[in-house]
XYZ file of C-alpha atoms in Angstrom:
786
model
C 43.405 196.795 177.252
C 42.817 199.976 179.224
C 41.712 200.364 182.788
C 39.868 203.164 184.428
C 42.733 205.466 185.352
C 40.613 207.292 187.920
C 40.247 204.113 189.954
C 43.011 204.014 192.556
C 43.312 201.457 195.255
C 45.489 202.121 198.250
C 48.515 199.851 198.405
C 48.475 196.979 200.814
C 51.519 195.763 202.706
C 53.218 192.577 201.494
C 51.647 189.487 202.797
C 54.667 187.990 204.487
C 56.734 190.956 205.595
C 55.737 191.363 209.248
C 57.785 193.893 211.190
C 59.466 192.525 214.269
C 57.325 193.931 217.093
C 56.228 192.499 220.464
C 52.852 191.890 218.992
C 53.988 189.442 216.357
C 57.248 188.271 217.947
C 55.631 185.188 219.364
C 54.249 184.312 215.952
C 57.588 184.706 214.268
C 59.270 182.618 216.946
C 56.726 179.763 216.261
C 57.436 180.102 212.570
C 61.200 180.121 213.276
C 60.755 176.917 215.224
C 58.790 175.348 212.372
C 61.357 176.473 209.841
C 63.963 174.263 211.546
C 62.124 171.182 210.277
C 61.467 172.432 206.754
C 64.047 174.992 205.724
C 67.209 174.149 207.649
C 67.178 170.333 207.752
C 69.558 170.060 204.813
C 71.930 172.847 205.818
C 72.200 171.560 209.406
C 73.120 167.998 208.408
C 76.052 169.029 206.093
C 78.622 168.206 208.859
C 77.945 164.571 208.162
C 79.925 164.660 204.896
C 81.779 167.912 204.359
C 85.190 167.042 205.718
C 85.150 163.572 204.187
C 84.311 164.939 200.712
C 86.908 167.704 201.018
C 89.932 165.817 202.405
C 89.541 162.465 200.535
C 90.732 162.350 196.947
C 92.848 165.201 195.706
C 94.017 166.111 199.254
C 95.106 162.667 200.354
C 98.751 163.807 200.109
C 98.044 166.955 202.189
C 96.301 165.526 205.225
C 97.922 167.453 208.090
C 96.898 169.891 210.742
C 97.556 172.962 208.550
C 95.334 171.645 205.770
C 92.587 170.836 208.216
C 92.735 174.306 209.756
C 92.704 175.751 206.235
C 89.570 173.743 205.411
C 87.968 174.843 208.599
C 88.706 178.523 207.861
C 87.237 178.105 204.328
C 84.074 176.595 205.808
C 83.746 179.406 208.408
C 84.078 182.219 205.908
C 81.848 180.444 203.346
C 79.107 180.139 205.979
C 79.588 183.750 206.931
C 79.682 185.396 203.505
C 77.056 183.429 201.595
C 74.314 182.198 203.944
C 74.662 184.944 206.500
C 75.633 188.056 204.515
C 74.067 187.353 201.142
C 70.980 185.379 201.945
C 70.000 186.537 205.452
C 70.816 190.246 205.138
C 70.322 190.873 201.402
C 68.394 188.209 199.490
C 65.545 187.769 201.971
C 64.765 191.467 201.361
C 64.344 190.750 197.596
C 60.985 189.043 198.070
C 57.989 189.244 195.800
C 55.333 190.209 198.280
C 56.526 187.599 200.729
C 57.479 184.935 198.115
C 60.956 183.843 197.279
C 62.668 181.688 194.655
C 64.092 182.090 191.178
C 60.675 182.731 189.645
C 59.911 185.342 192.392
C 62.917 187.313 191.147
C 61.868 186.827 187.508
C 58.338 188.047 188.189
C 59.719 191.207 189.888
C 61.837 191.924 186.810
C 58.908 191.172 184.381
C 56.598 193.688 185.945
C 59.127 196.475 186.494
C 61.091 196.074 183.316
C 58.625 194.242 181.021
C 60.977 191.279 180.395
C 58.183 188.702 179.948
C 57.798 186.910 176.579
C 54.144 185.967 177.151
C 51.850 188.817 176.140
C 49.071 187.461 178.317
C 51.246 187.902 181.382
C 52.426 191.413 180.781
C 50.472 193.311 183.412
C 52.299 196.646 183.193
C 49.004 198.384 182.364
C 47.090 197.016 185.283
C 48.706 198.798 188.271
C 47.868 196.362 190.971
C 48.447 197.598 194.474
C 51.073 194.857 194.812
C 53.268 196.804 192.410
C 55.228 198.562 195.031
C 57.890 200.355 193.026
C 57.593 203.269 190.635
C 59.611 204.173 187.518
C 63.362 204.414 187.716
C 64.911 207.809 188.454
C 68.377 207.004 187.236
C 68.941 207.918 183.598
C 71.567 205.183 182.998
C 69.159 202.589 184.389
C 66.347 203.897 182.242
C 68.476 203.663 179.108
C 69.559 200.089 179.900
C 65.917 199.184 180.706
C 64.624 200.476 177.376
C 67.360 198.767 175.478
C 66.645 195.363 177.080
C 62.846 195.791 176.629
C 63.264 196.354 172.882
C 65.595 193.384 172.307
C 64.039 189.884 172.279
C 67.274 187.987 172.553
C 68.282 189.286 175.982
C 64.702 188.596 177.255
C 64.852 185.086 175.796
C 68.266 184.523 177.375
C 66.933 185.785 180.730
C 64.033 183.322 180.530
C 66.439 180.458 179.715
C 68.561 181.341 182.709
C 65.570 181.421 184.971
C 64.310 178.056 183.654
C 67.711 176.574 184.096
C 67.877 177.779 187.709
C 64.409 176.474 188.421
C 65.469 173.093 186.919
C 68.460 173.110 189.211
C 66.079 173.424 192.188
C 64.324 170.275 191.052
C 67.714 168.586 190.666
C 68.544 169.684 194.176
C 65.406 167.974 195.420
C 66.597 164.691 193.894
C 70.234 164.849 195.076
C 69.607 166.217 198.577
C 67.433 163.297 199.612
C 69.930 160.820 198.200
C 73.056 162.231 199.816
C 71.386 163.066 203.166
C 70.126 159.501 203.708
C 73.256 157.814 202.362
C 75.575 159.875 204.529
C 73.733 158.921 207.770
C 74.120 155.140 207.362
C 77.925 154.662 207.626
C 77.593 155.022 211.340
C 76.192 151.504 211.411
C 79.482 150.230 210.085
C 81.458 152.082 212.761
C 79.141 150.767 215.527
C 80.578 147.287 215.161
C 77.585 145.713 213.602
C 78.892 145.313 210.063
C 76.210 145.367 207.380
C 76.661 144.450 203.772
C 76.605 147.198 201.152
C 73.385 145.759 199.784
C 71.691 145.857 203.204
C 72.672 149.556 203.652
C 71.356 150.353 200.199
C 68.049 148.576 200.898
C 67.717 150.468 204.231
C 68.353 153.759 202.419
C 65.659 152.976 199.844
C 63.132 152.155 202.595
C 63.864 155.450 204.364
C 63.478 157.432 201.154
C 60.175 155.785 200.245
C 58.867 156.504 203.756
C 59.965 160.213 203.450
C 58.143 160.860 200.189
C 55.086 158.925 201.454
C 54.777 161.498 204.267
C 54.597 164.536 202.028
C 50.839 164.356 201.515
C 50.139 165.361 205.115
C 51.312 168.876 204.380
C 54.161 171.245 205.297
C 52.553 172.403 208.641
C 52.315 168.914 210.066
C 55.630 167.863 208.646
C 57.228 170.948 210.232
C 55.849 170.233 213.694
C 56.927 166.568 213.315
C 60.438 167.358 212.077
C 61.298 170.535 213.928
C 61.970 168.775 217.294
C 64.290 166.381 215.508
C 66.363 169.212 213.976
C 66.410 171.126 217.292
C 67.733 168.055 219.103
C 70.276 167.582 216.321
C 71.502 171.141 216.620
C 71.884 170.802 220.355
C 73.754 167.512 219.847
C 76.234 168.811 217.304
C 76.828 171.953 219.339
C 77.671 170.012 222.450
C 79.797 167.462 220.584
C 81.635 170.238 218.786
C 82.301 172.156 221.936
C 83.610 169.029 223.708
C 85.954 168.260 220.765
C 87.328 171.813 220.786
C 88.114 171.701 224.489
C 89.255 168.101 224.633
C 91.322 167.764 221.436
C 92.746 171.057 220.210
C 91.555 174.481 221.390
C 93.963 176.101 218.909
C 91.386 175.429 216.258
C 89.688 178.715 217.210
C 92.479 180.549 215.459
C 91.176 179.074 212.136
C 88.814 181.959 211.796
C 91.808 184.080 210.513
C 91.834 184.175 206.711
C 95.598 183.635 206.929
C 94.942 179.902 207.065
C 93.050 180.045 203.727
C 96.059 181.653 202.001
C 98.384 179.078 203.539
C 95.947 176.258 202.503
C 96.067 177.190 198.791
C 99.805 177.891 198.949
C 100.519 174.350 200.079
C 97.815 172.466 198.183
C 97.739 174.386 194.907
C 95.483 172.946 192.171
C 94.393 170.080 194.465
C 93.136 172.569 197.033
C 91.243 174.462 194.342
C 89.464 171.265 193.225
C 88.704 170.476 196.900
C 86.529 173.611 197.001
C 83.752 171.332 195.691
C 83.777 169.639 199.069
C 83.806 172.913 200.941
C 80.765 173.907 198.906
C 78.737 171.110 200.541
C 78.839 173.106 203.810
C 76.241 175.502 202.418
C 74.030 173.141 200.515
C 70.452 173.810 201.415
C 71.100 177.574 201.671
C 68.886 178.240 198.658
C 65.961 176.731 200.530
C 66.105 179.737 202.858
C 64.962 181.885 199.986
C 62.914 179.381 197.946
C 60.788 178.403 201.011
C 60.129 182.032 202.024
C 56.449 181.701 201.036
C 55.912 179.050 203.710
C 57.199 181.301 206.500
C 58.381 184.876 207.017
C 61.689 186.626 206.412
C 61.919 187.513 210.070
C 61.387 183.934 211.232
C 63.953 182.594 208.813
C 66.506 185.198 209.912
C 65.875 184.429 213.620
C 66.372 180.686 213.114
C 69.615 181.105 211.249
C 71.329 183.772 213.303
C 70.531 182.407 216.714
C 70.397 178.624 216.089
C 71.806 177.400 212.775
C 74.901 179.536 212.396
C 76.463 179.185 215.882
C 75.765 175.432 216.049
C 77.314 174.736 212.678
C 80.377 176.921 213.327
C 81.025 175.146 216.669
C 80.473 171.710 215.082
C 82.819 172.311 212.195
C 85.495 173.638 214.485
C 85.067 170.710 216.872
C 85.364 168.259 214.052
C 88.545 169.996 212.802
C 90.002 169.866 216.279
C 89.324 166.129 216.443
C 90.781 165.422 212.957
C 93.931 167.477 213.686
C 94.760 164.808 216.311
C 93.209 161.818 214.543
C 94.109 161.986 210.804
C 93.192 158.331 210.282
C 89.512 159.160 211.090
C 88.992 161.352 208.052
C 86.981 158.765 205.989
C 84.305 158.707 208.672
C 85.064 161.917 210.482
C 81.694 162.833 212.042
C 80.755 159.494 213.578
C 84.274 158.832 214.908
C 84.370 162.283 216.519
C 81.363 161.407 218.712
C 82.325 160.350 222.259
C 81.473 156.688 222.866
C 78.970 157.189 225.734
C 76.644 159.232 223.505
C 77.255 157.562 220.173
C 74.020 155.649 219.809
C 71.658 158.503 220.785
C 73.422 160.867 218.435
C 73.521 158.208 215.658
C 69.729 157.895 215.899
C 69.261 161.641 215.867
C 71.692 161.960 212.901
C 69.764 159.381 210.907
C 66.460 161.066 211.560
C 67.931 164.500 210.848
C 69.335 163.256 207.527
C 65.797 162.236 206.532
C 64.467 165.650 207.632
C 67.269 167.290 205.586
C 65.546 166.231 202.409
C 62.398 168.160 203.327
C 63.815 171.625 202.507
C 64.449 171.003 198.821
C 61.297 168.865 198.362
C 59.197 171.754 199.660
C 61.226 174.193 197.481
C 60.570 172.000 194.460
C 56.817 172.150 195.038
C 56.886 175.917 195.267
C 58.980 176.345 192.137
C 56.746 174.024 190.094
C 53.667 175.985 191.294
C 55.272 179.243 190.172
C 56.362 177.893 186.812
C 52.914 176.544 186.055
C 51.189 179.821 187.018
C 53.422 181.768 184.626
C 52.976 179.402 181.775
C 56.299 177.562 181.963
C 55.241 174.117 183.128
C 52.485 171.655 182.146
C 49.427 171.693 184.386
C 49.693 169.376 187.372
C 47.479 168.748 190.398
C 48.269 171.090 193.246
C 46.922 170.337 196.703
C 46.852 173.143 199.250
C 47.591 171.572 202.621
C 46.890 174.643 204.766
C 43.823 176.839 205.068
C 45.848 179.666 206.563
C 49.104 179.706 204.569
C 48.442 179.363 200.864
C 52.139 178.773 200.093
C 52.011 175.346 201.725
C 51.286 172.924 198.874
C 51.745 169.341 197.787
C 51.992 168.119 194.189
C 51.457 164.320 193.954
C 52.912 163.852 190.437
C 56.104 165.750 191.270
C 56.427 164.009 194.611
C 56.443 160.501 193.124
C 58.620 161.606 190.245
C 61.200 162.948 192.745
C 61.038 159.621 194.602
C 61.734 157.575 191.440
C 64.648 159.840 190.467
C 66.051 159.791 193.991
C 65.929 156.016 194.196
C 67.592 155.807 190.751
C 70.447 158.074 191.883
C 70.866 156.245 195.148
C 70.960 152.787 193.529
C 73.044 153.942 190.586
C 75.892 155.673 192.527
C 75.859 153.938 195.974
C 78.587 156.406 196.938
C 78.239 159.699 198.856
C 81.330 161.135 197.253
C 79.932 160.868 193.720
C 76.525 162.075 194.832
C 78.277 164.953 196.642
C 80.079 165.994 193.439
C 76.692 166.186 191.674
C 75.081 167.996 194.542
C 77.894 170.571 194.756
C 77.559 171.433 191.080
C 73.848 171.928 191.395
C 74.199 174.186 194.513
C 76.968 176.349 192.982
C 75.096 176.846 189.706
C 71.843 177.781 191.442
C 73.623 180.262 193.741
C 75.412 181.916 190.837
C 72.147 182.313 188.884
C 70.489 183.815 191.999
C 73.289 186.312 192.345
C 72.890 187.369 188.720
C 69.100 187.829 189.121
C 69.446 189.778 192.397
C 71.940 192.118 190.662
C 69.197 192.889 188.102
C 66.653 193.397 190.864
C 68.946 195.840 192.612
C 69.092 197.898 189.402
C 65.549 197.624 187.971
C 63.381 197.058 191.010
C 65.159 198.648 193.953
C 66.291 201.457 191.531
C 69.832 201.605 192.898
C 72.858 202.627 190.898
C 74.417 200.278 188.406
C 77.639 200.577 190.297
C 75.994 199.122 193.461
C 74.552 196.304 191.450
C 77.895 195.744 189.783
C 79.773 195.624 193.086
C 77.282 193.039 194.443
C 77.659 190.920 191.305
C 81.410 191.163 191.275
C 81.942 190.363 194.985
C 79.616 187.403 195.293
C 80.175 186.382 191.666
C 83.912 185.917 192.246
C 83.295 183.839 195.345
C 80.581 181.662 193.879
C 82.415 181.503 190.456
C 85.444 179.943 192.305
C 83.196 177.218 193.795
C 81.479 176.699 190.440
C 84.765 176.246 188.600
C 85.838 173.687 191.188
C 82.514 171.833 190.866
C 82.789 171.814 187.095
C 86.082 169.917 187.311
C 84.109 167.020 188.876
C 81.597 166.670 186.006
C 82.997 163.301 185.021
C 82.870 162.079 188.647
C 79.100 162.440 189.107
C 78.757 166.176 188.361
C 77.021 165.353 185.115
C 73.832 164.255 186.888
C 72.373 167.705 187.767
C 73.287 168.935 184.277
C 71.317 166.068 182.661
C 68.366 166.505 185.052
C 68.303 170.260 184.594
C 68.453 169.945 180.802
C 65.571 167.586 180.736
C 63.346 169.750 182.970
C 64.395 172.959 181.203
C 63.449 171.460 177.879
C 60.027 170.443 179.294
C 59.511 173.987 180.563
C 60.698 175.686 177.381
C 58.713 173.415 175.028
C 55.558 174.022 177.040
C 56.232 177.793 177.129
C 57.032 177.831 173.371
C 53.886 175.928 172.467
C 51.699 178.216 174.690
C 53.175 181.309 173.100
C 52.623 180.100 169.571
C 49.026 179.126 170.415
C 48.395 182.594 171.874
C 49.904 184.305 168.843
C 47.579 182.237 166.622
C 44.558 183.414 168.612
C 45.750 186.985 168.388
C 46.055 186.935 164.547
C 42.767 185.103 164.038
C 40.348 187.122 166.012
C 36.753 187.523 164.788
C 36.249 191.018 163.269
C 33.936 193.080 165.444
C 32.198 194.529 162.414
C 31.074 190.959 161.400
C 29.537 190.436 164.821
C 27.864 193.775 164.903
C 26.380 193.023 161.489
C 24.537 190.033 162.859
C 22.492 192.200 165.206
C 21.708 191.726 168.907
C 20.246 188.216 168.234
C 23.465 187.128 166.517
C 21.213 185.575 163.813
C 20.197 182.748 166.163
C 17.803 182.177 169.013
C 18.956 183.564 172.373
C 17.725 181.317 175.190
C 17.812 181.912 178.974
C 21.092 181.224 180.712
C 24.690 182.538 180.900
C 27.371 181.167 178.645
C 30.941 181.481 179.989
C 33.323 181.363 176.999
C 36.863 180.694 178.254
C 39.641 182.189 176.135
C 43.270 183.240 176.562
C 42.651 186.572 174.800
C 42.386 189.672 176.984
C 41.139 191.648 173.988
C 39.091 190.837 170.906
C 36.828 187.833 170.134
C 38.370 184.427 169.738
C 38.044 182.450 166.508
C 36.249 179.631 168.341
C 33.190 181.919 168.859
C 32.506 181.927 165.153
C 32.022 178.170 165.264
C 29.117 178.661 167.634
C 27.350 181.441 165.767
C 27.545 179.674 162.394
C 26.743 176.113 163.456
C 24.285 176.404 166.393
C 20.554 177.098 166.268
C 20.591 178.803 169.733
C 22.828 180.512 172.208
C 22.601 181.962 175.697
C 20.961 185.287 176.433
C 24.005 186.505 178.339
C 27.533 185.812 177.113
C 30.729 186.423 179.086
C 34.189 185.943 177.647
C 36.375 184.770 180.539
C 40.143 185.327 180.445
C 41.882 183.781 183.395
C 45.171 185.655 183.595
C 48.210 184.947 185.753
C 49.930 188.175 186.624
C 53.515 188.345 187.997
C 52.597 188.916 191.638
C 52.083 186.289 194.331
C 48.596 187.329 195.298
C 45.766 189.491 193.940
C 43.214 190.923 196.341
C 39.567 190.189 195.742
C 39.042 193.973 195.166
C 41.302 193.852 192.128
C 40.546 190.361 190.776
C 37.774 191.113 188.257
C 38.281 193.481 185.299
C 34.982 193.878 183.403
C 33.955 195.511 180.124
C 31.621 195.121 177.126
C 32.354 193.288 173.913
C 29.354 194.774 172.008
C 26.759 197.445 172.665
C 24.250 197.005 175.503
C 21.450 195.136 173.601
C 23.876 192.299 172.746
C 24.340 191.333 176.460
C 27.913 190.392 175.763
C 30.709 191.056 178.322
C 34.333 190.384 178.853
C 35.770 189.559 182.295
C 39.474 189.240 182.927
C 40.016 187.245 186.194
C 43.444 187.906 187.565
C 45.342 185.500 189.809
C 48.776 185.730 191.305
C 51.112 182.787 190.814
C 50.530 181.707 194.424
C 46.758 182.235 194.407
C 44.243 179.395 194.683
C 42.004 179.774 191.655
C 38.360 179.753 192.706
C 39.456 178.990 196.174
C 36.122 180.021 197.788
C 33.864 177.972 195.589
C 31.790 181.115 194.779
C 33.233 182.198 191.435
C 29.876 182.475 189.641
C 28.275 184.609 192.370
C 31.259 186.924 192.405
C 31.157 187.161 188.622
C 27.439 188.139 188.646
C 28.181 190.797 191.298
C 31.075 192.112 189.297
C 28.957 192.357 186.136
C 26.192 194.138 188.057
C 28.654 196.598 189.585
C 30.151 197.281 186.193
C 26.655 198.103 184.778
C 26.100 200.418 187.688
C 29.535 202.093 187.415
C 29.104 202.528 183.622
C 25.763 204.255 184.077
C 27.331 206.713 186.475
C 29.905 207.948 183.985
C 28.367 209.458 180.875
C 31.606 209.529 178.899
C 32.034 205.862 179.581
C 28.451 204.824 178.996
C 27.521 202.742 175.902
C 24.660 203.665 173.707
C 22.396 201.542 171.529
C 24.460 201.887 168.450
C 28.034 202.295 169.752
C 30.123 201.440 172.763
C 33.379 202.146 174.469
C 35.460 198.994 174.856
C 37.339 200.153 178.023
C 37.533 197.918 181.100
C 36.758 198.562 184.708
C 38.099 197.019 187.932
C 35.066 196.029 190.040
C 35.683 195.951 193.794
C 33.815 193.347 195.741
C 34.024 195.381 198.934
C 31.821 198.042 197.370
C 29.570 195.435 195.816
C 28.896 193.781 199.190
C 27.326 197.039 200.483
C 24.255 196.174 198.433
C 24.257 199.335 196.301
C 23.470 197.558 193.024
C 21.848 194.152 193.656
C 20.940 192.291 196.783
C 22.219 188.774 197.371
C 20.230 186.350 199.569
C 21.703 183.030 200.598
C 19.244 180.136 200.484
C 19.448 176.419 201.330
C 22.229 174.281 199.809
C 21.249 172.671 196.524
C 22.838 170.701 193.794
C 23.338 171.860 190.289
C 20.331 170.060 188.860
C 18.739 173.423 187.979
C 21.763 174.289 185.882
C 21.730 170.963 184.215
C 18.075 171.356 183.271
C 18.684 174.831 181.905
C 21.583 173.649 179.820
C 19.402 170.881 178.380
C 16.657 173.348 177.520
C 19.133 175.702 175.756
C 19.361 173.438 172.673
C 23.091 172.840 173.105
C 22.939 169.084 173.276
C 24.346 168.769 169.793
C 27.756 169.708 171.153
C 30.087 167.360 172.939
C 29.482 167.472 176.644
C 31.657 165.838 179.239
C 29.992 164.257 182.246
C 31.478 163.104 185.504
C 28.922 160.747 187.040
C 31.201 159.478 189.792
C 31.970 162.961 191.304
C 29.129 165.267 190.494
C 29.818 168.899 191.524
C 27.906 170.131 194.515
C 27.881 173.790 195.543
C 28.249 174.668 199.165
C 25.777 177.535 198.873
C 23.285 178.926 196.498
C 22.704 182.743 196.308
C 19.670 184.405 194.753
C 19.880 188.012 193.563
C 17.244 190.596 193.249
C 17.108 194.379 192.791
C 16.616 196.707 195.709
C 12.983 197.800 196.031
C 13.698 201.326 197.199
C 16.228 202.210 194.510
C 15.310 204.285 191.431
C 17.371 203.631 188.316
C 17.146 204.151 184.572
C 14.802 201.722 182.811
C 17.513 200.455 180.455
C 19.930 199.713 183.387
C 17.049 198.026 185.322
C 16.218 195.877 182.325
C 19.830 194.791 181.848
C 20.227 193.927 185.459
C 16.983 191.906 185.439
C 18.206 190.047 182.321
C 21.397 189.215 184.216
C 19.482 187.989 187.298
C 17.083 185.869 185.241
C 19.953 184.358 183.229
C 21.774 183.492 186.412
C 18.745 181.655 187.768
C 18.468 179.738 184.465
C 21.951 178.382 184.943
C 25.551 178.471 183.570
C 27.222 176.658 180.712
C 30.987 176.578 180.446
C 32.360 176.627 176.855
C 36.019 175.830 176.221
C 38.169 175.100 173.212
C 39.529 171.606 172.873
C 42.613 172.618 170.876
C 45.043 170.576 168.812
C 48.311 172.373 168.043
C 50.179 171.267 164.954
C 53.186 172.710 163.111
C 52.609 173.985 159.573
C 53.768 171.924 156.683
C 56.308 174.639 155.794
C 57.884 174.493 159.292
C 61.360 173.166 159.906
C 61.883 169.586 161.027
C 63.023 170.771 164.403
C 59.846 172.885 164.907
C 57.637 169.942 163.801
C 59.365 167.661 166.304
C 59.000 170.194 169.140
C 55.325 170.996 168.446
C 53.966 167.726 166.973
C 55.851 165.411 169.334
C 57.012 167.362 172.422
C 54.232 169.772 173.003
C 51.549 167.316 171.994
C 52.907 164.674 174.406
C 52.956 167.143 177.250
C 49.464 168.413 176.522
C 47.975 164.905 176.368
C 49.575 163.891 179.693
C 48.900 166.962 181.783
C 45.702 168.023 183.527
C 43.036 169.511 181.353
C 42.327 173.248 181.664
C 38.763 172.437 182.841
C 40.068 170.376 185.702
C 42.677 172.950 186.540
C 39.991 175.692 186.728
C 37.626 173.466 188.749
C 34.861 173.751 186.126
C 31.930 171.317 186.785
C 32.144 168.654 184.058
C 28.423 168.170 183.828
C 28.000 171.739 182.514
C 31.117 171.720 180.331
C 30.978 172.077 176.580
C 34.147 171.552 174.570
C 34.690 172.633 170.970
C 37.383 171.118 168.910
C 39.785 173.333 166.937
C 43.080 172.779 165.207
C 45.825 175.380 165.490
C 48.419 175.394 162.658
C 51.359 177.402 164.057
């Protein structure tokens, strides 16, 4: 596919990267306030269980003031180096036009280094304005880039790493909710009102069910509901921590010196190394700062962390260490016992509510990751509800929400112990951070175009730190650490099987395209009756004619006067502007009235979000006809044509230079239904939805400008297009069945015939996903032997 190289569109600034000026400072402050309830709930509640998870177990023989100061020093430097230095100052700058997460990094690499395995998603020839970086200027980087692009195994390995990291995010969503709620309930035992273990477990399950039941109201409302709770929680832990430092042991301030870390490992040895899994829990939820970037802005997330989260956590951890240095017997329930008695109950209530809020960060991140995976062809189609009209990144996925709830309840009931859940949670966090560091190192080289040495230094520095935590977490695999591995493996297999099946299906379409010569030999009538109307034939092919089209021509007595092959294409950018969405070209010479339209969406776009897809399509086709006539070397003649494509810009269309659009009263689609009946297509299988008939919000009628002089052939083609539009649309899709060939291996037969078939039957259909009106839908069955 080629685009008009002369058509250049000025680059637009990234959607979510607002400079910090007085004009938008208030907006960023509001978003920073909201981020407290969505992004930082998990990170801010980590003091509930960090010291208990660290000092109980392997360090029971080393519980003294020096060990506590060493643990405090480890927590301080871990918070400083990873969340503050790595995420706030480096990683938040590695956004994909305002979007964050593992797949955002992968999409950056795919479009700057062509690492994608799906041909339909390789958009290197489309030069969207969102592609902000040019070719690399470093010769060593260029050599490495060309080597990796030619080798399939490294690209496959990169995809597996990304899928595994995305699966870890989903595992985080399960474990965060479980440990956050379970860690807030032991305070009831300390309060003097002893509850049985079963009663605490029942209460935890009720809280978890209530949390997931709230998700449907949307991130915006949840943020305003939860943000005051987290703000009150931060004030509480800051005040309690400051009181404990002054009252119990002011010497704890010296724990910021790294000397205590060296002394800690010298005295504890291997036991201290294993205890790093507990220290790691102090930064759980950090990945949400990057994964939830699409819901907020980088500036707002930075403001919230630097001026609220970081100082409050540092003071709280130091205060808790000061208390424990004088009360070693309180280590099993360190946080609640460090609270002064007069304020115990208010802080206990706030702690319980904050623990519930702590789950929100990873739940929101899970929704974002699933949306990105689905858009890039790596996850089965699910229902995505956009909960905000202003911020498209705020979404809710019902199926994933209830699946997370079931898995969280299973983990909570199965373990009933925060230590075991903490072991699992720590491994998931360490693995995800290590994968993110690896991907950012590639982004530094291939996207930011920095020297390999800079990328290597970044990978080496943070890789050593996170590798140490990961090695400690791996030692706890038998004690609960196996849970995120199992969950990630299951979700990664789902993603890879779906991706593998989609890739095989696409390759089948590519190798079984209808020869153009055969179609041209049929003549403009295609050997059948051409009736009024527009047939939209959906295909995954960006070039060529799909094999499914030959079924129509050879078996139907009639077909529509105007045919448009629609290819809905997900490109590795978050958003595609309306001026760059439609790419239009011809399939056959002008008398055939056959066109191709590639509709491009970013992985965060709402497909057909304005309910005016057909009108925009007609305008794009008309603009293409007008643009084509203005370029003689591009123009198609009666006997031949140039198959190049053009980007049609709606901003130029709306000026009324080609056709005039007039909005008339709201009407139903009865006219389209009648036209589809009169087009002699009733012999095909139509799908009707009588309970929810589609209703258009507006109806637009097109006509040619009266004072414009144009070529008679162009005028005739535009009139045919307008008349066909008034006759109505029919939507034609393939109802495909993918099966492995008989000669395939047993493993491939199991993956395709069992795994992929099961996922396809239980996911949303493509017509539902594209919001195609069922009453005008025609499905054609076809078997793919791959």
